[in-house]
Coordinates of C-alpha atoms and ligand atoms in Angstrom, one line a residue:
X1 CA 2.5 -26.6 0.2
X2 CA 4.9 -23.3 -0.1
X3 CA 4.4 -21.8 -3.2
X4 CA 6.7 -19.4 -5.7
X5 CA 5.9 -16.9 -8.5
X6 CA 8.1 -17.6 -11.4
X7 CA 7.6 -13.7 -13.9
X8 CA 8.8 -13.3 -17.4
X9 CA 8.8 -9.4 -17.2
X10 CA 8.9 -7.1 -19.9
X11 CA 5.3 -7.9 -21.6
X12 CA 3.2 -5.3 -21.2
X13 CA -0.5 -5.1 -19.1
X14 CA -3.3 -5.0 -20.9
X15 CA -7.3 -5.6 -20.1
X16 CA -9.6 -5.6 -17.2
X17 CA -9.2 -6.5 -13.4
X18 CA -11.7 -6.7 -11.4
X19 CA -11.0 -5.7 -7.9
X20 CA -12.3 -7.7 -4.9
X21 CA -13.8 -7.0 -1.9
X22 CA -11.6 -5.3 1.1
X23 CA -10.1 -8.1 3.3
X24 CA -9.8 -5.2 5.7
X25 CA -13.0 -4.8 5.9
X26 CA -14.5 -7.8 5.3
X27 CA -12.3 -8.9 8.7
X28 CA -13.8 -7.0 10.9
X29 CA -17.6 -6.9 9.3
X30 CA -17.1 -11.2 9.6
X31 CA -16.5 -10.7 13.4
X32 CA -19.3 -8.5 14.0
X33 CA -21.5 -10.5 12.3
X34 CA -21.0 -13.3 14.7
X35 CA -22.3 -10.2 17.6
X36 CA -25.7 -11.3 16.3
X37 CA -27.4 -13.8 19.0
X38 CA -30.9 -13.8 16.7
X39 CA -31.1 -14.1 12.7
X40 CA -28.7 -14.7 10.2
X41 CA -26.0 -12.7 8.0
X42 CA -25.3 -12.9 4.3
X43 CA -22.0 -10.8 3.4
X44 CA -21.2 -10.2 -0.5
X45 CA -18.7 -9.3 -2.1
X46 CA -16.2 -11.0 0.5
X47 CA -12.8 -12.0 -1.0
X48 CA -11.9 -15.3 -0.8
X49 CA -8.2 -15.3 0.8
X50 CA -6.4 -17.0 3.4
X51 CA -6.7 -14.5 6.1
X52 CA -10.8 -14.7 5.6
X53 CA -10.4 -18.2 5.8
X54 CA -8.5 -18.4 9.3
X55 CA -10.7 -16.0 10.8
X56 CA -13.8 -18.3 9.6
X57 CA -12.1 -21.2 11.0
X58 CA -11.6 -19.4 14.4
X59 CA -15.5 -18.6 14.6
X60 CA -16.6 -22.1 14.2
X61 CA -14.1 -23.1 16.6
X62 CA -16.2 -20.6 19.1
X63 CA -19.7 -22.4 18.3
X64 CA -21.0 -20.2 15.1
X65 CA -21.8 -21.2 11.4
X66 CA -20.4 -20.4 8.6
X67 CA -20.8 -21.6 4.8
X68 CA -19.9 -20.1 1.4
X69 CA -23.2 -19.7 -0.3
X70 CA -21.3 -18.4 -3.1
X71 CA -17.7 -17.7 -4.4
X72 CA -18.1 -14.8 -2.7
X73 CA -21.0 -14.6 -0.4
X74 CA -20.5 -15.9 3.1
X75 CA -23.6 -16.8 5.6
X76 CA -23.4 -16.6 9.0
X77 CA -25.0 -18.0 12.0
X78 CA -23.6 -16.9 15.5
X79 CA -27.0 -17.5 17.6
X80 CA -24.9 -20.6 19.7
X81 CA -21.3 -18.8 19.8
X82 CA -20.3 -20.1 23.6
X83 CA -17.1 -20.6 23.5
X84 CA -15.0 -18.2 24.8
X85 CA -11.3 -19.4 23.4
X86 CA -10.1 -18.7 20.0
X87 CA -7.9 -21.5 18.6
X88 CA -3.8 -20.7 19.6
X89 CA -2.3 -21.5 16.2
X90 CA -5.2 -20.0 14.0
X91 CA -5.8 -16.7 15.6
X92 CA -2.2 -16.1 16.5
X93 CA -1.6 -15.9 12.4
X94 CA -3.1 -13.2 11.6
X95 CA -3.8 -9.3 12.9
X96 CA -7.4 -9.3 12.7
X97 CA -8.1 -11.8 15.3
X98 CA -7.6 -8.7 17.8
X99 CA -11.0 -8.0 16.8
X100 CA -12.4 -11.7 18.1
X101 CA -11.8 -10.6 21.6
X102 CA -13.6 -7.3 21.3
X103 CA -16.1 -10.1 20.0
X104 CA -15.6 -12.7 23.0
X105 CA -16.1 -9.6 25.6
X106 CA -19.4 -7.8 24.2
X107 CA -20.8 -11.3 23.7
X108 CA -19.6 -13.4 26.4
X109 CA -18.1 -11.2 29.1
X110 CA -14.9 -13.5 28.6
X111 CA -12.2 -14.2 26.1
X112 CA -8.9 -15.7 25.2
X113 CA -6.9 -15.2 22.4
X114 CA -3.6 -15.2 20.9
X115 CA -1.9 -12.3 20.5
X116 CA -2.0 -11.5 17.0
X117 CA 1.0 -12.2 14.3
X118 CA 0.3 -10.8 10.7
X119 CA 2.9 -9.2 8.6
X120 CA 6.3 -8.2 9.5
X121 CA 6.1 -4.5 9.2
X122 CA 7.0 -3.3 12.6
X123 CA 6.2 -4.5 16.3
X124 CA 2.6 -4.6 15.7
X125 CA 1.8 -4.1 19.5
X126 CA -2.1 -4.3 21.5
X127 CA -1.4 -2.0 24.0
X128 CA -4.2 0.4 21.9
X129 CA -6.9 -2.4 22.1
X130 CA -6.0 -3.1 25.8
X131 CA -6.4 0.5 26.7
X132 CA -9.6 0.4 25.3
X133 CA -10.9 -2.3 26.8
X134 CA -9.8 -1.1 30.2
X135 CA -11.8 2.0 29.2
X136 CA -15.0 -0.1 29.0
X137 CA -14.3 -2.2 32.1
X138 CA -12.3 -5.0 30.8
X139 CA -9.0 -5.7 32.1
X140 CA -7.3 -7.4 29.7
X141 CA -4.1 -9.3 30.6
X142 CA -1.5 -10.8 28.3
X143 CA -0.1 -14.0 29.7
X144 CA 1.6 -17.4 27.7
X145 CA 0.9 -15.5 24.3
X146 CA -2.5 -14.9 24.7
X147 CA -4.9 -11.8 25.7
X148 CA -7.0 -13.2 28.8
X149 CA -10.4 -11.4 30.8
X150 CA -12.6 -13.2 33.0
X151 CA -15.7 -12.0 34.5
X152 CA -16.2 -8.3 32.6
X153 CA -19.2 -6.0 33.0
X154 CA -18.2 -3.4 30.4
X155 CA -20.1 0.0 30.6
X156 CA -20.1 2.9 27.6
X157 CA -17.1 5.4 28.2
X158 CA -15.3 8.4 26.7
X159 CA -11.8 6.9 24.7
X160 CA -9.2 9.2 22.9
X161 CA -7.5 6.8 19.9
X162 CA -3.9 6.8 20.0
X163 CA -2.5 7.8 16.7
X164 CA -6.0 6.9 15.2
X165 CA -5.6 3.5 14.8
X166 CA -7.9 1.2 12.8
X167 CA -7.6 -1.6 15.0
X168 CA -8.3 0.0 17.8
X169 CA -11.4 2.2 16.3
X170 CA -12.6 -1.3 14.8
X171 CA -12.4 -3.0 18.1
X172 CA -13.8 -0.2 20.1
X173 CA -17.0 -0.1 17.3
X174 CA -17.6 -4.0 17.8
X175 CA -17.3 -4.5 21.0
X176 CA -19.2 -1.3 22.6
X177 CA -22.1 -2.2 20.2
X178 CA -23.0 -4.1 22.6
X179 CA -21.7 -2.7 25.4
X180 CA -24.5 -0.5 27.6
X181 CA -24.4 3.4 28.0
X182 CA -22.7 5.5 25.6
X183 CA -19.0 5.2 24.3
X184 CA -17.4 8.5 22.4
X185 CA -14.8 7.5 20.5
X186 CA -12.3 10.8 19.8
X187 CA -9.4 10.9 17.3
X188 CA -11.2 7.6 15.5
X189 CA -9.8 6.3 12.2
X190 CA -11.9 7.6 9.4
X191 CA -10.7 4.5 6.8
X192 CA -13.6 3.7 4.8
X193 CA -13.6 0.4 6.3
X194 CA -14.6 2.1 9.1
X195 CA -17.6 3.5 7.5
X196 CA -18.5 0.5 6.2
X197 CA -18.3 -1.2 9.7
X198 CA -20.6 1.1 11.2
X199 CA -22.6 0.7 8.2
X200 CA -22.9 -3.3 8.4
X201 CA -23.4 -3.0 12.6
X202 CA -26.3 -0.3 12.3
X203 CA -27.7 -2.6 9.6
X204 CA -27.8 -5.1 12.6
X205 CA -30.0 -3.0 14.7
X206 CA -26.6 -1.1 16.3
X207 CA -26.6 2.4 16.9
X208 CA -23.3 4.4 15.9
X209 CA -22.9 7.6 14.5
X210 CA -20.2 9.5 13.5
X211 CA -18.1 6.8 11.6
X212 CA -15.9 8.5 8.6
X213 CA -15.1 11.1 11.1
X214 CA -12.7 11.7 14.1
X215 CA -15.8 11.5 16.8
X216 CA -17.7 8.4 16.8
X217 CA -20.5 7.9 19.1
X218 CA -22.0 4.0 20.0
X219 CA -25.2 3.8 21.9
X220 CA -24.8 0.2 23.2
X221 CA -27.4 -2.4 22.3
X222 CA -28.9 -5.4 23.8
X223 CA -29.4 -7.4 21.0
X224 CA -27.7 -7.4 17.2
X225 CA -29.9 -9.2 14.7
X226 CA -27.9 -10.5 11.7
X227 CA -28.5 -8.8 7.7
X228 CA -27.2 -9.1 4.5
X229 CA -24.5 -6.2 3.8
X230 CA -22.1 -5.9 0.8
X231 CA -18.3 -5.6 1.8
X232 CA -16.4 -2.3 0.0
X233 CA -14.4 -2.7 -3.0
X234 CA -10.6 -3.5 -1.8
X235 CA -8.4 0.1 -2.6
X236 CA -5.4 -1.2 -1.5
X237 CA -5.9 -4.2 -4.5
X238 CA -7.3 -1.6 -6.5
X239 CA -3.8 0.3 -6.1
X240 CA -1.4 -2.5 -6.5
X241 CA -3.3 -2.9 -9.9
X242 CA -3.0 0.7 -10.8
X243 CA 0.8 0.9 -10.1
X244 CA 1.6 -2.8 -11.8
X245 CA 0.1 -0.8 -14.8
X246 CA 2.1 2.2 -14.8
X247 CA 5.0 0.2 -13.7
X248 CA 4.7 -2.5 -16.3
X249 CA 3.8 -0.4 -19.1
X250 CA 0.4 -1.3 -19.1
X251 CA -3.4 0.2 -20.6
X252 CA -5.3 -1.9 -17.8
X253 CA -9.3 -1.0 -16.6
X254 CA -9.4 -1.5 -13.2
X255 CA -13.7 -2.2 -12.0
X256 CA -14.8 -2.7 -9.2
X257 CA -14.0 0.6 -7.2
X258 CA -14.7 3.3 -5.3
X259 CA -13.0 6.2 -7.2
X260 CA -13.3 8.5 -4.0
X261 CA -11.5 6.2 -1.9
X262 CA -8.4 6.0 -4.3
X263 CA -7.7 10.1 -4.6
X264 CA -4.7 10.4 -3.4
X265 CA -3.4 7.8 -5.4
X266 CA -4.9 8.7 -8.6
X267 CA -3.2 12.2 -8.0
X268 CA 0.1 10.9 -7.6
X269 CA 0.6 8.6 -10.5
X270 CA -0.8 11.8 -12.2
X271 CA 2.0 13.6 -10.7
X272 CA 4.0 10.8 -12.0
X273 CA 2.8 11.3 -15.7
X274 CA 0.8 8.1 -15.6
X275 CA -2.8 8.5 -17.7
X276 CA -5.5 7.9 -15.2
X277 CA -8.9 8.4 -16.6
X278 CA -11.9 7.9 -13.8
X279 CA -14.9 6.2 -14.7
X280 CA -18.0 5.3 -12.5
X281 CA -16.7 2.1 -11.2
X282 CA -13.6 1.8 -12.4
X283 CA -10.4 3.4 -13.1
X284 CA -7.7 3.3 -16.0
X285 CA -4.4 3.5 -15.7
X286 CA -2.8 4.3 -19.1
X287 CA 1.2 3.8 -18.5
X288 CA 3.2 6.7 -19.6
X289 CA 7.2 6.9 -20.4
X290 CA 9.2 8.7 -18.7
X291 CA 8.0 8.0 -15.1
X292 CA 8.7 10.9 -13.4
X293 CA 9.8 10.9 -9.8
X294 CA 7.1 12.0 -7.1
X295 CA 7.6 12.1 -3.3
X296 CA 5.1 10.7 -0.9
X297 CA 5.2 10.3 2.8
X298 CA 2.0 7.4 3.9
X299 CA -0.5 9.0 6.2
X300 CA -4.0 8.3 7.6
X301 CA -6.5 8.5 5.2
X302 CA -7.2 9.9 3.3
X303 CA -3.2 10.4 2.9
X304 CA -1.7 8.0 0.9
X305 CA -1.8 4.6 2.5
X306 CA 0.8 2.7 4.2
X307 CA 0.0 -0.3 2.3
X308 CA 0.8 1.0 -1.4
X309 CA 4.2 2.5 0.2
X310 CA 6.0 -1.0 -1.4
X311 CA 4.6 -0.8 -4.6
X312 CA 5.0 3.3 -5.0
X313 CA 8.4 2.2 -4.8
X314 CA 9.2 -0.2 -7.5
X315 CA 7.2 2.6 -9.3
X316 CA 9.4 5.7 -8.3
X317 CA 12.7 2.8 -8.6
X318 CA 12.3 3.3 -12.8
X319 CA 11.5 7.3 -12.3
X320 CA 13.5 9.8 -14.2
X321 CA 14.9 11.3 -11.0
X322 CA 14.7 10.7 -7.4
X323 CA 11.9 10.4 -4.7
X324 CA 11.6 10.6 -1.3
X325 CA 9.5 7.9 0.5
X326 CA 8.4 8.3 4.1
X327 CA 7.0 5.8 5.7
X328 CA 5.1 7.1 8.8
X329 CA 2.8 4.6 10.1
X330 CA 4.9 1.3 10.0
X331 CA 8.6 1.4 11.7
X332 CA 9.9 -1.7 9.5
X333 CA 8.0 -1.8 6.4
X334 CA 11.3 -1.1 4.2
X335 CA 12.3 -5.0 4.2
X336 CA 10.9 -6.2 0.7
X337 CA 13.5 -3.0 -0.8
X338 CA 16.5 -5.2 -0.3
X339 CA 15.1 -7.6 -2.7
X340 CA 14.1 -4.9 -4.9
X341 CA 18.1 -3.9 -5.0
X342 CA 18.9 -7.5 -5.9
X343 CA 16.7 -6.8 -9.3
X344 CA 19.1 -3.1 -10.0
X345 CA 17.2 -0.8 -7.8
X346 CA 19.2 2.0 -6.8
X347 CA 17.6 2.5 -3.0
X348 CA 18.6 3.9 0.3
X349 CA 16.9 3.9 3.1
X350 CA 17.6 5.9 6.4
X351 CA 15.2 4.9 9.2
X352 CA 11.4 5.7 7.6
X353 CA 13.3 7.3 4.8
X354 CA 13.9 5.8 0.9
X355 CA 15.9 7.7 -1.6
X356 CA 14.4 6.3 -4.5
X357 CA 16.9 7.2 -7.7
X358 CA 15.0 5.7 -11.2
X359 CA 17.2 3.2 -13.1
X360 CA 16.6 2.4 -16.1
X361 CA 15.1 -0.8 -16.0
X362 CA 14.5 -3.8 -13.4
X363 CA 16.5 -7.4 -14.0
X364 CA 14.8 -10.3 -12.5
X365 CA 16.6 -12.3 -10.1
X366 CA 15.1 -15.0 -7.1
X367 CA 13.6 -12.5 -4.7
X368 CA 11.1 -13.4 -1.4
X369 CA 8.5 -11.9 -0.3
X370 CA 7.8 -10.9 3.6
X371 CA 4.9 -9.2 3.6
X372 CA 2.0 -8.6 1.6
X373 CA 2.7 -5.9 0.3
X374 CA 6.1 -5.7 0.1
X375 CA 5.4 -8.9 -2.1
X376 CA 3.1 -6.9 -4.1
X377 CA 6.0 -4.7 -5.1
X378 CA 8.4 -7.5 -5.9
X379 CA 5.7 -8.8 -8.4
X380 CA 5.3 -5.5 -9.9
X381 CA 9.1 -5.2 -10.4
X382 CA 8.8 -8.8 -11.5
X383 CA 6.4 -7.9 -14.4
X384 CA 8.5 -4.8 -15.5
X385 CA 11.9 -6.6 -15.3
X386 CA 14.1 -8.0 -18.0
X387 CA 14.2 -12.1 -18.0
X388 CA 12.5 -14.2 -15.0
X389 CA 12.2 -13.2 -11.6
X390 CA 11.3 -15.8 -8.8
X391 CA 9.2 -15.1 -5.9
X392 CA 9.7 -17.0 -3.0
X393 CA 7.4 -16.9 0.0
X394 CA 3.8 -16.1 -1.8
X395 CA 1.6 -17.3 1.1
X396 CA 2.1 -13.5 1.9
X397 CA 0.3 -12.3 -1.0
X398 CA -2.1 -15.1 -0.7
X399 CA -3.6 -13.3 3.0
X400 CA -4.4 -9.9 1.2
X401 CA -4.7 -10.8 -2.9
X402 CA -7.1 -13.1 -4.6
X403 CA -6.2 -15.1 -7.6
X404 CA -3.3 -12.3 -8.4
X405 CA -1.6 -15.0 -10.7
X406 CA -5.0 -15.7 -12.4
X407 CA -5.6 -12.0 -12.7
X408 CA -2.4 -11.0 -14.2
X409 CA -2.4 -14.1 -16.4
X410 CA -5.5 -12.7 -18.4
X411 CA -3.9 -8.8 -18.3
X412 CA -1.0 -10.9 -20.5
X413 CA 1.4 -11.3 -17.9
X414 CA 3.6 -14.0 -18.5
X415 CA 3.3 -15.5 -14.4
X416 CA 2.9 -19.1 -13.1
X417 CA 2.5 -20.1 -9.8
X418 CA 4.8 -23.5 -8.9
X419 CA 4.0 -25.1 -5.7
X420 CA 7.1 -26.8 -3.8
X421 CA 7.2 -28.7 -0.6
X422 CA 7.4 -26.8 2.6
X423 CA 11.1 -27.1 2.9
X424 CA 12.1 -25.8 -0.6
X425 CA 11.2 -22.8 -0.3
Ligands
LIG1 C1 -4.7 -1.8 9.7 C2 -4.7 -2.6 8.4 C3 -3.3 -2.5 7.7 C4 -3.0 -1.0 7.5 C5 -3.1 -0.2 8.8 C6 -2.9 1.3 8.6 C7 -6.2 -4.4 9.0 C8 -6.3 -5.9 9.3 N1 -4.9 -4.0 8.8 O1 -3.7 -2.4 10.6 O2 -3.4 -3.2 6.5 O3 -1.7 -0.9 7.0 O4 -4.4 -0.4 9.4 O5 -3.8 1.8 7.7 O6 -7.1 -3.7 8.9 N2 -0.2 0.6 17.2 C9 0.3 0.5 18.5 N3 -0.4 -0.1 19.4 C10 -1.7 -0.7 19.2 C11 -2.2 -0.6 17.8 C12 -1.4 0.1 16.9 O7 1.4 1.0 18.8 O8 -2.3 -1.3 20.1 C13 0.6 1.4 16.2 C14 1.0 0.4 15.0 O9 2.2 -0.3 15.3 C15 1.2 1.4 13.9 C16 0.1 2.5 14.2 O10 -0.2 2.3 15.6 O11 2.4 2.0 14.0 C17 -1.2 2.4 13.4 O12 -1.6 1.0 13.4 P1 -3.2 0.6 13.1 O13 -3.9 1.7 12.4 O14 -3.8 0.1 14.4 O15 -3.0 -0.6 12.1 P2 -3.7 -2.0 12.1 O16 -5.1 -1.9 12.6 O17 -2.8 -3.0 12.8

């Protein structure tokens, strides 16, 4: 079933949220889990959304067990993974299935799997991954949609990032865990889901060091046992909440998060006249009239993230001036700000740039949503808007948000979810 979001806007946020774990963590710490050929792994704290659930479905499909133990605790069995080809139509839905043939290589010293899909933000290539496989010995070829290796003896090697990529840092971590002699990984991401990867794999009996800066260093193992490990607090939902707050004139407690790892945003809805007051695992965002403009250009982190760009914007689109919004990391991740201009949003946007000049106030139209968070944005206009906006395309926000209906139903939003068949949407 294809689902929409139907928004009365104009009622005002208040309450608690409480933030789930990171899917982009969880994806890759899930993977690495199934590295393990002896014990078992318990993850907490893992959020329950659609891309989890493909990338569960492609690790059965390649031997291993998996099983909710919980709402949000997932064990995991990988001791009989012996299949060495992901499932086509699963893995080639989502981005983090890159990381499953890291997986297939350290484990099996074989692999085939689809060339990932994901959002459409921007060509998305795997020539990173590829070059870092080649690195450790695998030659990776692309052929008929897939990525294909046969026969690889990987050995530990010295591997500049491109533009410090997570992918590729995530990939490199899980599959030269296993992989013998030493691998230096230079210009590294330093997310935080890094650092909780390396975390999680050490916790496995893996030995890397270095993670949360730009050298990492992985003495390869020959065993990983399995543990129990809690998955990070999700930022990026932690974010979206904090800018639906300001946007939607809200006084909304947001638990569940690592303050440190939301800085730069908490510094620019200050710089945006929002109220943020940090607590130990929480933050609140106390919305503030006027919004004042504030320019941001997404960076690494702990710049501000490509993946609160969208809703940043709805945000700056009711400013009391004009702001300038560079987006640096993704070539096409302006798409949802069309639909923003169907709801009064006065935008332009010249190849990574948006002129953002604050109207007044939002008017909710039928809208769709591309990406996740592009659809993230549209909601948060949705909430602010005068009369009903209607989101089309919400299997977007269903990969990367939890229950965000649910949750903004008990902050007061006025927000139902209406499932359709498949070709009424
Ligand atoms: C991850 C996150 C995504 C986030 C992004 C940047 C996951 C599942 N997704 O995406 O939410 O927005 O980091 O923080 O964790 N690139 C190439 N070739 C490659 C790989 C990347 O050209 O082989 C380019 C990308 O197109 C992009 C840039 O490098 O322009 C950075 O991408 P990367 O950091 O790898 O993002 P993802 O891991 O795909």
């Amino acid at each position: 079933m294809a689902a929409k979001f139907l928004i009365r806007g104009g009622r005002p946020l208040s309450g608690r949220v409480t933030v789930g774990g990171a899917k982009n963590s969880a994806l890759p710490i899930i993977t690495a889990a199934a590295l393990a050929a002896e014990g078992e792994s318990v993850l907490d704290n893992v959020p329950n959304n659609s891309d989890i659930h493909h990338l569960c479905q492609i690790l059965k499909d390649l031997g291993c067990q998996l099983e909710w133990i919980e709402e949000t605790s997932l064990w995991i069995r990988a001791n009989d993974l012996a299949n060495h080809v992901a499932p086509y139509n699963i893995a080639r839905k989502l981005r983090g299935s890159t990381y499953v043939m890291g997986l297939l290589l350290a484990r099996l010293g074989k692999g085939e799997v689809a060339c990932p899909g994901g959002c459409e933000i921007g060509a998305r290539p795997v020539d990173f991954h590829l070059k870092g496989f080649k690195a450790l010995g695998a030659d990776v070829v692309v052929e008929h949609g897939a990525m294909k290796a046969e026969n690889v003896k990987l050995s530990g090697a010295r591997f500049y990032v491109d533009r410090a990529s997570v992918g590729t840092t995530v990939n490199m971590m899980i599959t030269a865990s296993l992989t013998p002699g030493t691998t230096l990984l230079e210009n590294a991401a330093v997310e935080p889901e890094i650092v909780d990867l390396a975390n999680y794999i050490n916790g496995m009996g893996g030995r890397l060091r270095g993670a949360g800066t730009n050298t990492i260093r992985i003495e390869g193992v020959d065993k990983l046992h399995g543990c129990r490990h809690e998955v990070i607090p999700d930022r990026i939902e932690a974010g979206t909440y904090m800018m639906m707050a300001a946007a939607a004139s809200g006084d909304v407690l947001i638990d569940n998060c690592i303050t440190e790892h939301l800085s730069t945003v908490i510094a620019k809805l200050r710089e945006a006249g929002q109220e943020v007051e940090e607590q130990m695992d929480a933050v609140r965002v106390i919305a503030r009239r006027p919004i004042h403009s504030a320019d941001v250009e997404t960076q690494v982190h702990p710049g501000f993230p490509t993946d609160l760009q969208s809703p940043w914007v709805t945000l700056m689109g009711l400013s009391d001036g004009i702001a300038v919004v560079q987006e640096t990391i993704f070539e096409n991740r302006f798409g949802f700000i069309n639909e923003l201009i169907r709801m009064g949003a006065n935008i332009k946007v010249d190849r990574n740039t948006a002129i953002v000049r604050g109207v007044e106030r939002y008017t909710g139209a039928p809208v769709e949503a591309k990406d996740i968070r592009g659809g993230a944005a549209l909601v948060a206009a949705g909430l602010a808007a005068d009369g009903v906006t209607e989101i089309a395309g919400i299997r977007y926000l269903d990969r990367g948000y939890n229950r965000m209906e649910d949750k903004l139903a008990e902050l007061g939003a006025d927000i139902r979810r209406i499932e359709l068949p498949e070709n009424n949407v």
